[in-house]
Coordinates of C-alpha atoms in Angstrom, one line a residue:
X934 CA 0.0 0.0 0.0
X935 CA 1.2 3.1 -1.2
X936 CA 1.8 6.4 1.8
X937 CA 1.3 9.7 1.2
X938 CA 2.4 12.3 3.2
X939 CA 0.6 15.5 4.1
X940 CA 1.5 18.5 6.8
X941 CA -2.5 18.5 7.7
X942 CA -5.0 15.6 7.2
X943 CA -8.5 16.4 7.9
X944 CA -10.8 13.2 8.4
X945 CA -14.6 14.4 7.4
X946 CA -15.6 15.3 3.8
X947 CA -18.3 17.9 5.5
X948 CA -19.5 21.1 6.7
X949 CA -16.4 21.2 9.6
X950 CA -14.1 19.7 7.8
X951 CA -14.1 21.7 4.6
X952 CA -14.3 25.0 6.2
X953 CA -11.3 23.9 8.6
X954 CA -9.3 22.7 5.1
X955 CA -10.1 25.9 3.5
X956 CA -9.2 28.2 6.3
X957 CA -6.0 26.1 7.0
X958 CA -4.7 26.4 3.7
X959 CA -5.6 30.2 3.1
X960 CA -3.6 31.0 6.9
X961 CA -0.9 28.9 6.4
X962 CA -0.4 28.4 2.6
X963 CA 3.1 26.7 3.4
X964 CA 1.7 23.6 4.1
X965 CA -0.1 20.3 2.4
X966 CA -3.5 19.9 3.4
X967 CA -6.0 17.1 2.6
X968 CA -9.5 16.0 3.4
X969 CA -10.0 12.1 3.7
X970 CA -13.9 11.3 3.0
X971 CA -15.5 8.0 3.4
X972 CA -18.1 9.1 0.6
X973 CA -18.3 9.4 -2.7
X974 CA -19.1 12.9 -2.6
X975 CA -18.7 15.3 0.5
X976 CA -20.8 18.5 2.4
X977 CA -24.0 15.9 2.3
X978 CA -25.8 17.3 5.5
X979 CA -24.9 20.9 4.1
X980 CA -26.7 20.1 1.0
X981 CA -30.5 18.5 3.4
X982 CA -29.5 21.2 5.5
X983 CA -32.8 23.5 6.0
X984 CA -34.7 21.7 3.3
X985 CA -31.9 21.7 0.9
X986 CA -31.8 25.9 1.7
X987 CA -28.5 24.8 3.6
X988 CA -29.7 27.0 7.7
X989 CA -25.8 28.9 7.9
X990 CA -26.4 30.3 11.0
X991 CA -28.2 32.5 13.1
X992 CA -29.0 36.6 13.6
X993 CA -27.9 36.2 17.2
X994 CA -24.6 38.5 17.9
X995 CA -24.0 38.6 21.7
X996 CA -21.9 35.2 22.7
X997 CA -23.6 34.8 25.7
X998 CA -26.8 35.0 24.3
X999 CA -25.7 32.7 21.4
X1000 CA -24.4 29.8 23.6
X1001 CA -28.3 29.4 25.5
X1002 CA -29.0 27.5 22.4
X1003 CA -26.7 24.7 23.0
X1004 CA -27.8 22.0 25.9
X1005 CA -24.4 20.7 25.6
X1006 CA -21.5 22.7 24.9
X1007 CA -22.9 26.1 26.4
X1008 CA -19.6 26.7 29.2
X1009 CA -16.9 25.8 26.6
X1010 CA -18.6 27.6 23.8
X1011 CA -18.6 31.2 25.1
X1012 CA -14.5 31.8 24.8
X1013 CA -14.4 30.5 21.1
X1014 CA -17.5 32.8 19.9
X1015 CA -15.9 35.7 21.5
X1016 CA -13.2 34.9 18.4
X1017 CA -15.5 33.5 15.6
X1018 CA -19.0 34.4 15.8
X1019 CA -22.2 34.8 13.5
X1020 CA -21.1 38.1 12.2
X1021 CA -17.8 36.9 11.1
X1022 CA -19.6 33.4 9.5
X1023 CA -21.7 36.3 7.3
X1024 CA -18.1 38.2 6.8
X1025 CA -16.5 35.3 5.9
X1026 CA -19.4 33.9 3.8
X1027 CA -19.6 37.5 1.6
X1028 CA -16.0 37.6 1.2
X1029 CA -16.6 34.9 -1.6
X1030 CA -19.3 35.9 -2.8
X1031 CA -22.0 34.5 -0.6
X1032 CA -24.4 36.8 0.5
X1033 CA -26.8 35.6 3.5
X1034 CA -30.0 36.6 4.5
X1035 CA -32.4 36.7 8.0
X1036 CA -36.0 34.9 8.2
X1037 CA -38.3 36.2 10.4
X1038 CA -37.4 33.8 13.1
X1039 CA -33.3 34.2 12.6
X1040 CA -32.3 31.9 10.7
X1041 CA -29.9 32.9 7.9
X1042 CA -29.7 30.9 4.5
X1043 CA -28.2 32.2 1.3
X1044 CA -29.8 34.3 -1.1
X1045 CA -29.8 32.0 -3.4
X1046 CA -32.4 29.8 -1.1
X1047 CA -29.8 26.9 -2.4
X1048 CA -27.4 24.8 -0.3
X1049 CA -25.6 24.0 -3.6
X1050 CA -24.5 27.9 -3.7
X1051 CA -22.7 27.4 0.1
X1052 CA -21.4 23.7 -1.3
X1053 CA -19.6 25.5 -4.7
X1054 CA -18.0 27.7 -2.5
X1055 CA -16.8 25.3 -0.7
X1056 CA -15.5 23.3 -3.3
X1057 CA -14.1 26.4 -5.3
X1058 CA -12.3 27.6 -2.1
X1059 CA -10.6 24.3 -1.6
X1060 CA -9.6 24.0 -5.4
X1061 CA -8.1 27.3 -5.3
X1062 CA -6.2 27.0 -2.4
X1063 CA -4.9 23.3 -3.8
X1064 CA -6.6 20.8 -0.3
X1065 CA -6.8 17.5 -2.1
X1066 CA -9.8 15.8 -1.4
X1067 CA -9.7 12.4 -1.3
X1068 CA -13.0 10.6 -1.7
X1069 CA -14.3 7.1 -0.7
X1070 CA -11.3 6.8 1.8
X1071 CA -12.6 5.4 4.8
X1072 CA -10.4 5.6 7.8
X1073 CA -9.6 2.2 9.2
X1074 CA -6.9 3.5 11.7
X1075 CA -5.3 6.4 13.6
X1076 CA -1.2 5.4 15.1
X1077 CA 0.4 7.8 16.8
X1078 CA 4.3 8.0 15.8
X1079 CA 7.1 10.4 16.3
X1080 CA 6.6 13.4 14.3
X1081 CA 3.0 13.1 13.7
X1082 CA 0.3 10.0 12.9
X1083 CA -0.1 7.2 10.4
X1084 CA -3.7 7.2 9.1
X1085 CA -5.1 3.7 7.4
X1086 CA -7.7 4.1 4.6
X1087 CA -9.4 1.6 2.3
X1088 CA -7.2 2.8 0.0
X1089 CA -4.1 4.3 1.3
X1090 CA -1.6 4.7 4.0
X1091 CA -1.7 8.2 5.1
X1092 CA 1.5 10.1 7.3
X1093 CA -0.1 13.5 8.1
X1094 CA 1.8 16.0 10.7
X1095 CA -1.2 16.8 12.6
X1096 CA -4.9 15.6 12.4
X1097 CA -8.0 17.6 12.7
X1098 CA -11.4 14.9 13.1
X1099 CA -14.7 16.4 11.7
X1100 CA -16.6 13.3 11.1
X1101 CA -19.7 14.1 12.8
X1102 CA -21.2 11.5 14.6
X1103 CA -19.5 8.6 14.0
X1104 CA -19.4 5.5 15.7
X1105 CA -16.9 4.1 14.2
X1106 CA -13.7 7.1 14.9
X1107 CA -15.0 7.7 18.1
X1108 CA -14.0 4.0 18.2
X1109 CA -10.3 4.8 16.8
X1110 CA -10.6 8.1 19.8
X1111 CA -11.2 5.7 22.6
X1112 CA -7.8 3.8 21.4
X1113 CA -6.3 6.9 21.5
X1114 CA -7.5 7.3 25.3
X1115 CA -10.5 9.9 24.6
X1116 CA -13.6 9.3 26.3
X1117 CA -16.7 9.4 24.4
X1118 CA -20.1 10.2 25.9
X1119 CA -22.2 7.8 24.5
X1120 CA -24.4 9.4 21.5
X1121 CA -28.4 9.7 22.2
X1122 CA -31.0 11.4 19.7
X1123 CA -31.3 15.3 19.9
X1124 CA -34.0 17.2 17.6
X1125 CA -36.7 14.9 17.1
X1126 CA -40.7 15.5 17.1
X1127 CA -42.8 13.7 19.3
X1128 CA -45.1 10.6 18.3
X1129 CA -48.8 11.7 20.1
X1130 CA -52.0 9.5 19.4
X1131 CA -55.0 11.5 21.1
X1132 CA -58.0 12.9 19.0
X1133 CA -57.5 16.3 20.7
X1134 CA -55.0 16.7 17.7
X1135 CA -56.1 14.2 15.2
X1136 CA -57.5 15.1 11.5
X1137 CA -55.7 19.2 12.0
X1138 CA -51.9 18.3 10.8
X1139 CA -50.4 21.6 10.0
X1140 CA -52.2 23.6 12.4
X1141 CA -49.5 25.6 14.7
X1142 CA -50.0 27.2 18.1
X1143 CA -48.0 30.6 17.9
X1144 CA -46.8 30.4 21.6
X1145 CA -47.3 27.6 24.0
X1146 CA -45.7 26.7 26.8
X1147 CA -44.7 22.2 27.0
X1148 CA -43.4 20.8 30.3
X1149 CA -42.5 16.9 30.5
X1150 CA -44.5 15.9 33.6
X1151 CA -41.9 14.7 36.0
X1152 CA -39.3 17.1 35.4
X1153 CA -37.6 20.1 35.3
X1154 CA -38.0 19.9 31.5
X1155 CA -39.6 23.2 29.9
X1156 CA -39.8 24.7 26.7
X1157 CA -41.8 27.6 24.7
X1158 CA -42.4 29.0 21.6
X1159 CA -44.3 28.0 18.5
X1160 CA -45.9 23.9 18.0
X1161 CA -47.1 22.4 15.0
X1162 CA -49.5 19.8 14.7
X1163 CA -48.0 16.8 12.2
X1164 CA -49.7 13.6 11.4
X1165 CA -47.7 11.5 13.8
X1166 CA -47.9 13.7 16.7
X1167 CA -46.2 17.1 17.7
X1168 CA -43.1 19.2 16.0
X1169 CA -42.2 22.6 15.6
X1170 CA -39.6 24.9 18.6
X1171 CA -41.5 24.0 21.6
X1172 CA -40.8 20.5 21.2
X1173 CA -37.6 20.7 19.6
X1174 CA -35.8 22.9 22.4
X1175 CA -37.5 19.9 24.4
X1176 CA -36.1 17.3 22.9
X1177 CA -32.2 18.8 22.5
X1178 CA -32.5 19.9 26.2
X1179 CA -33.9 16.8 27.4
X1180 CA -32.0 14.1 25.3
X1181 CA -30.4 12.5 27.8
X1182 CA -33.6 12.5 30.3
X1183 CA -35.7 11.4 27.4
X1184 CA -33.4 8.8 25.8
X1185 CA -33.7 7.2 30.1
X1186 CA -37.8 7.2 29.5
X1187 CA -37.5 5.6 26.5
X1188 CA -39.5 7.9 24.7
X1189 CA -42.8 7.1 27.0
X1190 CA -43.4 9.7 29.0
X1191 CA -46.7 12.6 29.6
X1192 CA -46.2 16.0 28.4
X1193 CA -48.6 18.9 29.9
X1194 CA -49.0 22.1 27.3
X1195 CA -50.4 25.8 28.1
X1196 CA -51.8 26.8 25.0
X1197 CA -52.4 30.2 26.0
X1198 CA -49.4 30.8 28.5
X1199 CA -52.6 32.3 31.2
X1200 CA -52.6 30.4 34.8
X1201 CA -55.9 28.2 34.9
X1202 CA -57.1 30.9 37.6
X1203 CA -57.0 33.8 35.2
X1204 CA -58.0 32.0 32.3
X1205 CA -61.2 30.2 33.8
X1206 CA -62.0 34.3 35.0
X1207 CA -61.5 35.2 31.5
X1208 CA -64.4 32.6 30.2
X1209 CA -66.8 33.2 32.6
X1210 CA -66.3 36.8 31.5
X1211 CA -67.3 35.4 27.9
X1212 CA -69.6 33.1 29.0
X1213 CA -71.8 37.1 29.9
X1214 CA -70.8 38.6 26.4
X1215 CA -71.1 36.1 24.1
X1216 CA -74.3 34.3 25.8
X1217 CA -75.6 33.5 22.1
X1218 CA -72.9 32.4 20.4
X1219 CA -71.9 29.1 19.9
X1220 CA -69.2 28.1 21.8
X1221 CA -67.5 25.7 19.3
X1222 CA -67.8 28.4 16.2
X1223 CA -66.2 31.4 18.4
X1224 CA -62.1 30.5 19.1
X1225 CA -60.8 32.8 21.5
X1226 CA -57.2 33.6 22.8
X1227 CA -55.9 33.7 19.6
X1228 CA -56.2 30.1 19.0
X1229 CA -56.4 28.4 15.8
X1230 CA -60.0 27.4 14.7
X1231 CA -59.3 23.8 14.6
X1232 CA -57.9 23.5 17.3
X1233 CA -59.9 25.4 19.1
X1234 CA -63.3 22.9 18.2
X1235 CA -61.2 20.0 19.1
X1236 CA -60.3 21.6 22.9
X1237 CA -64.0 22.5 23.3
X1238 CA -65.4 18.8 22.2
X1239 CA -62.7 17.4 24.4
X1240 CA -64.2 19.6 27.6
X1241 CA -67.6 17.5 26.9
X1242 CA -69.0 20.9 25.3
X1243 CA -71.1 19.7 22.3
X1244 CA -71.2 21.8 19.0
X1245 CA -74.8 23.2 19.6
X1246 CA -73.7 24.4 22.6
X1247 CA -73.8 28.2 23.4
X1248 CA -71.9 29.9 26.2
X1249 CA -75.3 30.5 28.1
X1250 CA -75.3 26.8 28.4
X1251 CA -72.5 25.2 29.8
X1252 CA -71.9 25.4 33.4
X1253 CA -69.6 25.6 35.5
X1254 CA -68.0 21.8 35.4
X1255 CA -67.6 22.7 31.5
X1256 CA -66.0 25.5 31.9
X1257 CA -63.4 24.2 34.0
X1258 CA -62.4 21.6 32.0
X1259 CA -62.3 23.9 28.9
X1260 CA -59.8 26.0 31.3
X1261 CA -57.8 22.9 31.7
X1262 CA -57.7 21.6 28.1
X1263 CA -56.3 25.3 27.2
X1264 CA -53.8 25.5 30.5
X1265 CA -52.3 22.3 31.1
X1266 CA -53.8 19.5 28.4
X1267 CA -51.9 16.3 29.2
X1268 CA -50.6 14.4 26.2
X1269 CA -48.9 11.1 26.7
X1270 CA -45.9 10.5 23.8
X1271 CA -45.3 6.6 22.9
X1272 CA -42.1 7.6 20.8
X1273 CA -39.7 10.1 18.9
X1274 CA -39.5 11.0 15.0
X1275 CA -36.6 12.3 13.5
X1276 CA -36.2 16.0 12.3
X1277 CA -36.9 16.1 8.9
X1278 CA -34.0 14.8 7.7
X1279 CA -31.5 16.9 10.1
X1280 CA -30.4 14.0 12.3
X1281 CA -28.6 15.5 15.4
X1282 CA -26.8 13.2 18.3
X1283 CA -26.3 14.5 21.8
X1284 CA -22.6 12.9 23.0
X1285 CA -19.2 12.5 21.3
X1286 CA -15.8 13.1 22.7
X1287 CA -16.0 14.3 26.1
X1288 CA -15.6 18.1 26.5
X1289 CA -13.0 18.2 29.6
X1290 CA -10.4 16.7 27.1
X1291 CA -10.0 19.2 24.4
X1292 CA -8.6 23.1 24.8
X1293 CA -11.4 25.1 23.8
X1294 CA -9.0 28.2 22.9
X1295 CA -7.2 25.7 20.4
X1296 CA -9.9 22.9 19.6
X1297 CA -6.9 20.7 20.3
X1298 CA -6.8 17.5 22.5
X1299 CA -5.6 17.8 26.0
X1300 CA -4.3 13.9 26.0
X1301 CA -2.8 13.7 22.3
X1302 CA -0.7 16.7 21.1
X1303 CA -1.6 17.9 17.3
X1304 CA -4.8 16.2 17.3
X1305 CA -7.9 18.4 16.9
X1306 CA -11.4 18.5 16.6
X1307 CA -14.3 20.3 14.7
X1308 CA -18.4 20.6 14.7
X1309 CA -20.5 17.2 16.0
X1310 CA -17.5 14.7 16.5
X1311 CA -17.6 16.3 20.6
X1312 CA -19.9 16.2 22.6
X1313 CA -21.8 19.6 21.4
X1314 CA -25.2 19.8 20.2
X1315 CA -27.8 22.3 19.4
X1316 CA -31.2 23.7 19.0
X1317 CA -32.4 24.2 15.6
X1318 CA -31.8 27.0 13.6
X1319 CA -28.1 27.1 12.3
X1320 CA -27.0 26.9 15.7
X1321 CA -24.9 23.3 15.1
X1322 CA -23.5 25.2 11.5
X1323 CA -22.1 27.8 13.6
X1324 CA -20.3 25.4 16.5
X1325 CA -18.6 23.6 13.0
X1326 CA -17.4 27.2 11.8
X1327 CA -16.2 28.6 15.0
X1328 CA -14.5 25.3 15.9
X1329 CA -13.0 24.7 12.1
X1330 CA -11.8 28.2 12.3
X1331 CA -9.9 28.1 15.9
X1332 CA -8.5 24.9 14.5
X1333 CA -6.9 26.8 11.4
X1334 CA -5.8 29.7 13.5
X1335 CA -3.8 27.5 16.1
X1336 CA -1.9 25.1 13.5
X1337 CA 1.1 26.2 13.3

């Protein structure tokens, strides 16, 4: 088997591993740099990133506002955005001729609305600065020597001066990183919608709820913000902040556990108040045509027929048994979850290579010298909303600035 020798290898064909390549080679243009990538093509979640709009990052610019959207990774974060943060991923980006734009909610894609545009740049960035990218080379083994490592592949043997791993969430390096004396947290599902059989939201898929508040019953577990009715159950931020903040606690339930959601963010006191108030002023309407609080229509009837309220009813009619359950359906309605779907197709694991072991001003390992590390391979994970994106820049980009 033939070796080839490079001054960097990078092992990971994606988001963190091409912008560390790129940024590597333009800082330090002295030396050979190469990405190794098990694929037959690279950038892959870049390209079903955001529905194929590729989610760069996100309009928040204070570092200590930015790191509340990471359940793990929060601490160790704040240092490295003080040096690479959102504004310099939209710098960086527009430099080359990307320009990026805000959403409503924050999130920042390119104009273009195409993840191809961020993966060309990419790819014309690394041709121009001569990384060699080495596809379907899957890395068998990682030996430390002298002066460096020696990297198996299916194909070649590689002697590279310094390693940087961006592989994501991979089972099988974090395997090669435990030989090498790194701890790995074991990996459990973050960002997944919840699996919810109950009538209350059967038949209404799409309907959202602007601004709910969902706790997990049994814990400290709370989320709010916006949740959308699917067909299998419940999605949208409320439940996705859930989910990345409670992997671990949710991954020990096994996915079976009862969820209690304020649809109207009102204590059951004020809100029960607030419909005997309309149970005076709207004496002659029906009670299942007229949604109040802002609710959605449909799911609106659904609450009212689940508080035994029947569709002839008007709010002269219903007493006072009615009215508190209609108070509870729309404060705290308890929905039991039998399982977890993924996120569209943005699969996101909580765990990786435990965060006490790498320098977080280098991105370098504390236990094997010129080893480093990039986006999802460590134990960092996210919130949706370009949030993961921006840990792989930041990290990529700390990595380039401290090889030397």
């Amino acid at each position: 088997m033939e070796t080839k020798n490079y001054d960097v290898v990078i092992i990971g064909g994606g988001a963190a591993g091409f912008f560390a390549a790129i940024n590597i080679a333009e800082q330090h243009p002295e030396l050979s740099v190469t990405i190794l990538e098990r694929g037959k093509e690279g950038l892959q979640k870049v390209k079903i990133s955001g529905g194929g709009r590729c989610n760069v990052t996100h309009a928040e610019f204070i570092p200590s506002e930015l790191v509340q959207n990471y359940p793990r990774g929060e601490k160790e974060l704040l240092g490295p955005f003080h040096t690479f943060m959102t504004g310099d991923t939209i710098a960086w980006f527009e430099e080359r001729g990307v320009e990026l734009k805000v959403e409503d909610d924050g999130r920042m894609f390119p104009v273009s609305d195409s993840s191809q545009t961020i993966i060309d740049c990419f790819l014309n960035e690394a041709r121009k600065l001569n990384v060699e990218v080495l596809y379907n080379h899957s890395v068998k083994s990682i030996k430390p020597i002298k002066n460096g490592f020696i990297i198996g592949t299916s194909q070649v043997e590689v002697e590279a001066k310094k390693i940087v791993i961006a592989t994501g969430s991979n089972p099988k390096v974090w395997k090669l990183l435990e030989g090498l004396g790194h701890s790995i947290v074991p990996p459990v599902p973050s960002l997944f919608t919840f699996d919810i059989t109950d009538k209350r939201i059967k038949d209404i898929p799409g309907v959202v709820a602007k601004n709910v508040e969902v706790k997990v019953v049994g814990t400290d577990l709370v989320s709010e913000g916006p949740l959308l009715i699917t067909h299998v159950g419940l999605s949208a931020p409320a439940i996705l902040k859930l989910s990345a903040f409670g992997a671990l606690e949710l991954a020990k339930l096994n996915y079976n556990f009862e969820i209690e959601i304020n649809f109207i963010k009102q204590d059951f006191e004020t809100c029960l108040n607030d419909l005997k108030e309309k149970k005076q002023s709207l004496a002659k309407k029906l009670v299942y045509g007229s949604a109040q609080f802002d609710l959605p229509k449909r799911l609106w009837k659904k609450l009212v027929v689940a508080s035994h309220i029947s569709e002839n009813d008007r709010w002269a009619d219903i007493n006072k048994g009615q009215l508190q359950e209609l108070a509870e359906q729309l404060t705290k309605a308890i929905f039991k979850v039998t399982g977890k779907s993924t996120f569209k197709e943005e699969f996101v694991t909580a765990g990786g290579v435990d965060l006490k072991e790498i320098n977080f001003k280098t991105f370098e390992s504390k236990l094997v010298p010129n080893l480093y590390f990039a986006g999802e391979v460590i134990n960092v994970d996210a919130v949706t909303g370009g949030f993961n994106f921006q840990n792989a820049w930041t990290g990529a980009y700390l990595v380039a600035q401290s090889i030397v």
